[in-house]
Amino acid sequence: QLNTSKKEMGIFNIMFNSIFWENLVTETNLYAKQVINNENKRRKIDEAWFPVDCDELKIYIALCIIAAEVKKPAIQMYWSKRAVIRTPIFRETMPYRRFLQISRFLHFANNKVANRSDKLSKIKPVINYFHQQFQEMYTMQEDIAIDESLIKFKGRLSYKQYNPSKRARFGIKVYKLCESSSGYCYNFKIYTGRDKKNV
C-alpha cells in the first residue's frame, strides 16, 4: 500500500488507521471512567472530564508531535500568551486543561485484562498493531539487516538501558529488521531484560 506517489499525510493515515484511533478512544475513556469512579484516585481536574473522540485524540497527538519539534522547558509554556515564547497553535486548538486531562487518562490497553507479568502490557495492543501494519504495508527486497537502536528515554523504567556509545545514552533498546536501501522497519522487538519473553 505504500508507494512513492503517497504524500506524507496519506502515509500517516494508512499507518494510523481507524482501528488504531478507535482502540485509543475506547481504552482512554474506559481508564478515565475507572479512575473517576475510584475516590482514592480521583483528582479535582477530573471533575470536568468528558469522553474523547477520534478527532480530539488526533489533535492531541498532533500537538505532542509539534511539542517534540518545538522544545520548551515546561509544558505550560506552549500555551503562554507572551509574544517571545508563545506557540499560537496550542491555544488555538486545545485548552491547556483539556490537554492535561487527556495526558492523564491516555491509555492503550485495558488494565483489568492486561498480563501483569508482561512489562510491555500497557502498550501491547499498539505493539501488535504496528507489527501487523509494518508487515502488511510493504514487502521488503533482498537487502535486509538487523539493527539495534536506542529510543531516547530519561524517565523511570525497569528495562531502560545505558549505552555510552549511542547519541541517546539512556533509553529503550529495540532490535529492528529493516530494508537496507530504504531503512524501512519491517519488524521490531523491544528489549525488556535478559531471559525474558519480550514481544
Short mmCIF file of C-alpha atoms in Angstrom, two decimals:
data_model
loop_
_atom_site.label_atom_id
_atom_site.label_comp_id
_atom_site.label_asym_id
_atom_site.label_seq_id
_atom_site.Cartn_x
_atom_site.Cartn_y
_atom_site.Cartn_z
CA GLN A 1 0.00 0.00 0.00
CA LEU A 2 2.99 2.31 0.36
CA ASN A 3 4.49 3.84 -2.77
CA THR A 4 6.37 6.97 -3.85
CA SER A 5 3.17 8.68 -5.03
CA LYS A 6 1.80 8.84 -1.49
CA LYS A 7 2.07 12.15 0.33
CA GLU A 8 3.13 12.36 3.98
CA MET A 9 -0.42 12.72 5.29
CA GLY A 10 -1.61 9.84 3.15
CA ILE A 11 1.07 7.54 4.56
CA PHE A 12 0.28 8.68 8.11
CA ASN A 13 -3.42 7.88 7.63
CA ILE A 14 -2.58 4.43 6.27
CA MET A 15 -0.30 3.62 9.20
CA PHE A 16 -2.64 5.13 11.80
CA ASN A 17 -5.99 3.88 10.55
CA SER A 18 -9.41 3.92 12.20
CA ILE A 19 -8.67 0.74 14.16
CA PHE A 20 -5.79 2.48 15.94
CA TRP A 21 -7.82 5.57 16.85
CA GLU A 22 -10.94 3.68 17.91
CA ASN A 23 -8.92 1.47 20.26
CA LEU A 24 -7.21 4.54 21.72
CA VAL A 25 -10.58 6.24 22.29
CA THR A 26 -12.08 3.13 23.90
CA GLU A 27 -9.21 2.48 26.30
CA THR A 28 -8.72 6.15 27.22
CA ASN A 29 -12.39 6.66 28.04
CA LEU A 30 -12.52 3.36 29.92
CA TYR A 31 -9.50 4.25 32.06
CA ALA A 32 -10.91 7.72 32.76
CA LYS A 33 -14.14 6.14 33.97
CA GLN A 34 -12.25 3.69 36.20
CA VAL A 35 -10.22 6.48 37.81
CA ILE A 36 -13.12 8.91 38.28
CA ASN A 37 -15.20 6.16 39.92
CA ASN A 38 -12.38 5.49 42.39
CA GLU A 39 -12.39 8.06 45.19
CA ASN A 40 -8.78 7.27 46.10
CA LYS A 41 -7.53 8.13 42.60
CA ARG A 42 -9.88 10.93 41.63
CA ARG A 43 -8.47 14.49 41.42
CA LYS A 44 -10.09 17.91 41.11
CA ILE A 45 -9.08 18.19 37.43
CA ASP A 46 -11.14 15.05 36.72
CA GLU A 47 -14.44 16.74 37.60
CA ALA A 48 -14.71 18.46 34.21
CA TRP A 49 -13.80 15.34 32.22
CA PHE A 50 -15.92 14.35 29.23
CA PRO A 51 -15.22 11.45 26.83
CA VAL A 52 -12.75 11.96 23.99
CA ASP A 53 -13.43 11.05 20.37
CA CYS A 54 -11.14 10.19 17.45
CA ASP A 55 -10.89 13.76 16.15
CA GLU A 56 -9.88 15.16 19.52
CA LEU A 57 -7.23 12.48 20.04
CA LYS A 58 -5.80 13.24 16.61
CA ILE A 59 -5.45 16.88 17.67
CA TYR A 60 -3.83 15.80 20.93
CA ILE A 61 -1.28 13.56 19.17
CA ALA A 62 -0.57 16.32 16.63
CA LEU A 63 0.24 18.73 19.49
CA CYS A 64 2.54 16.12 21.04
CA ILE A 65 4.40 15.80 17.73
CA ILE A 66 4.75 19.59 17.46
CA ALA A 67 5.96 19.78 21.07
CA ALA A 68 8.68 17.24 20.27
CA GLU A 69 9.93 19.52 17.49
CA VAL A 70 9.47 22.87 19.28
CA LYS A 71 11.11 22.07 22.61
CA LYS A 72 10.31 24.19 25.68
CA PRO A 73 11.39 23.78 29.33
CA ALA A 74 7.86 23.35 30.70
CA ILE A 75 4.63 22.05 29.16
CA GLN A 76 2.57 25.10 30.18
CA MET A 77 4.86 27.34 28.10
CA TYR A 78 3.24 26.03 24.91
CA TRP A 79 0.04 27.81 25.98
CA SER A 80 1.77 31.04 27.04
CA LYS A 81 0.40 34.37 25.80
CA ARG A 82 3.83 36.03 25.98
CA ALA A 83 4.90 37.06 22.48
CA VAL A 84 8.52 35.94 22.87
CA ILE A 85 7.70 32.32 23.72
CA ARG A 86 4.14 31.65 22.56
CA THR A 87 3.24 28.96 20.05
CA PRO A 88 -0.29 30.00 18.94
CA ILE A 89 -1.40 26.65 17.54
CA PHE A 90 -1.60 25.14 21.03
CA ARG A 91 -4.02 27.73 22.45
CA GLU A 92 -5.99 27.79 19.21
CA THR A 93 -6.61 24.04 19.01
CA MET A 94 -6.94 22.74 22.58
CA PRO A 95 -7.25 24.28 26.07
CA TYR A 96 -4.31 23.58 28.37
CA ARG A 97 -6.54 21.95 30.99
CA ARG A 98 -8.01 19.58 28.42
CA PHE A 99 -4.52 18.62 27.22
CA LEU A 100 -3.59 17.74 30.82
CA GLN A 101 -6.76 15.69 31.22
CA ILE A 102 -6.08 13.61 28.11
CA SER A 103 -2.43 13.18 29.13
CA ARG A 104 -3.59 11.85 32.49
CA PHE A 105 -6.00 9.31 31.06
CA LEU A 106 -4.35 8.34 27.76
CA HIS A 107 -4.40 4.54 27.63
CA PHE A 108 -3.68 1.81 25.10
CA ALA A 109 -4.75 -1.33 26.98
CA ASN A 110 -7.39 -2.45 29.45
CA ASN A 111 -5.74 -2.72 32.86
CA LYS A 112 -8.20 -5.37 34.02
CA VAL A 113 -7.25 -7.88 31.31
CA ALA A 114 -3.57 -6.99 30.89
CA ASN A 115 -0.89 -9.57 31.69
CA ARG A 116 0.81 -8.09 34.76
CA SER A 117 3.94 -10.22 34.22
CA ASP A 118 4.47 -8.64 30.80
CA LYS A 119 6.48 -5.41 31.13
CA LEU A 120 5.00 -4.21 27.83
CA SER A 121 1.38 -4.93 28.75
CA LYS A 122 0.46 -1.21 28.85
CA ILE A 123 1.35 -0.81 25.18
CA LYS A 124 0.96 -4.39 23.92
CA PRO A 125 -2.05 -3.63 21.67
CA VAL A 126 -0.04 -0.85 19.99
CA ILE A 127 2.97 -3.13 19.51
CA ASN A 128 0.79 -5.83 17.96
CA TYR A 129 -0.94 -3.25 15.77
CA PHE A 130 2.31 -1.90 14.33
CA HIS A 131 3.79 -5.38 13.86
CA GLN A 132 0.85 -6.13 11.58
CA GLN A 133 0.85 -2.74 9.86
CA PHE A 134 4.59 -2.70 9.07
CA GLN A 135 4.42 -6.16 7.51
CA GLU A 136 1.20 -5.64 5.56
CA MET A 137 2.07 -2.21 4.16
CA TYR A 138 5.35 -3.10 2.45
CA THR A 139 7.25 -6.06 1.03
CA MET A 140 11.00 -5.87 1.60
CA GLN A 141 13.54 -6.57 -1.12
CA GLU A 142 16.67 -8.73 -0.78
CA ASP A 143 18.90 -6.32 1.15
CA ILE A 144 17.85 -6.64 4.77
CA ALA A 145 19.64 -6.02 8.04
CA ILE A 146 19.11 -6.45 11.77
CA ASP A 147 19.76 -3.21 13.60
CA GLU A 148 19.92 -2.28 17.27
CA SER A 149 18.79 1.19 18.26
CA LEU A 150 18.15 3.13 21.45
CA ILE A 151 15.00 5.24 21.71
CA LYS A 152 15.82 8.18 23.97
CA PHE A 153 14.05 7.98 27.31
CA LYS A 154 15.09 9.54 30.62
CA GLY A 155 12.11 8.57 32.77
CA ARG A 156 11.76 5.68 35.20
CA LEU A 157 11.53 2.30 33.51
CA SER A 158 12.74 -1.11 34.68
CA TYR A 159 14.14 -2.01 31.25
CA LYS A 160 15.77 1.35 30.47
CA GLN A 161 19.26 0.81 29.02
CA TYR A 162 22.51 2.76 29.18
CA ASN A 163 24.84 2.78 26.19
CA PRO A 164 27.63 5.42 26.21
CA SER A 165 28.37 4.80 22.52
CA LYS A 166 24.89 5.92 21.43
CA ARG A 167 23.88 9.53 20.88
CA ALA A 168 20.95 8.98 23.22
CA ARG A 169 22.83 7.29 26.05
CA PHE A 170 19.74 6.36 28.07
CA GLY A 171 16.69 4.81 26.51
CA ILE A 172 14.73 1.79 25.34
CA LYS A 173 16.64 -0.79 23.33
CA VAL A 174 14.90 -2.00 20.18
CA TYR A 175 16.00 -4.68 17.72
CA LYS A 176 14.76 -3.96 14.20
CA LEU A 177 14.55 -5.92 10.97
CA CYS A 178 14.99 -3.31 8.22
CA GLU A 179 15.43 -2.98 4.48
CA SER A 180 18.95 -1.61 3.96
CA SER A 181 18.22 0.50 0.89
CA SER A 182 15.20 2.36 2.26
CA GLY A 183 15.61 1.98 6.02
CA TYR A 184 12.04 0.63 6.25
CA CYS A 185 11.37 -1.17 9.54
CA TYR A 186 9.60 -4.45 8.78
CA ASN A 187 9.62 -5.88 12.29
CA PHE A 188 10.90 -4.92 15.74
CA LYS A 189 11.40 -6.32 19.22
CA ILE A 190 11.61 -4.25 22.40
CA TYR A 191 14.23 -5.47 24.86
CA THR A 192 12.86 -5.69 28.40
CA GLY A 193 15.64 -7.66 30.07
CA ARG A 194 17.68 -10.84 29.79
CA ASP A 195 15.91 -14.20 29.66
CA LYS A 196 12.52 -12.59 29.29
CA LYS A 197 9.86 -13.13 26.66
CA ASN A 198 9.63 -9.60 25.28
CA VAL A 199 7.12 -9.29 22.46
#
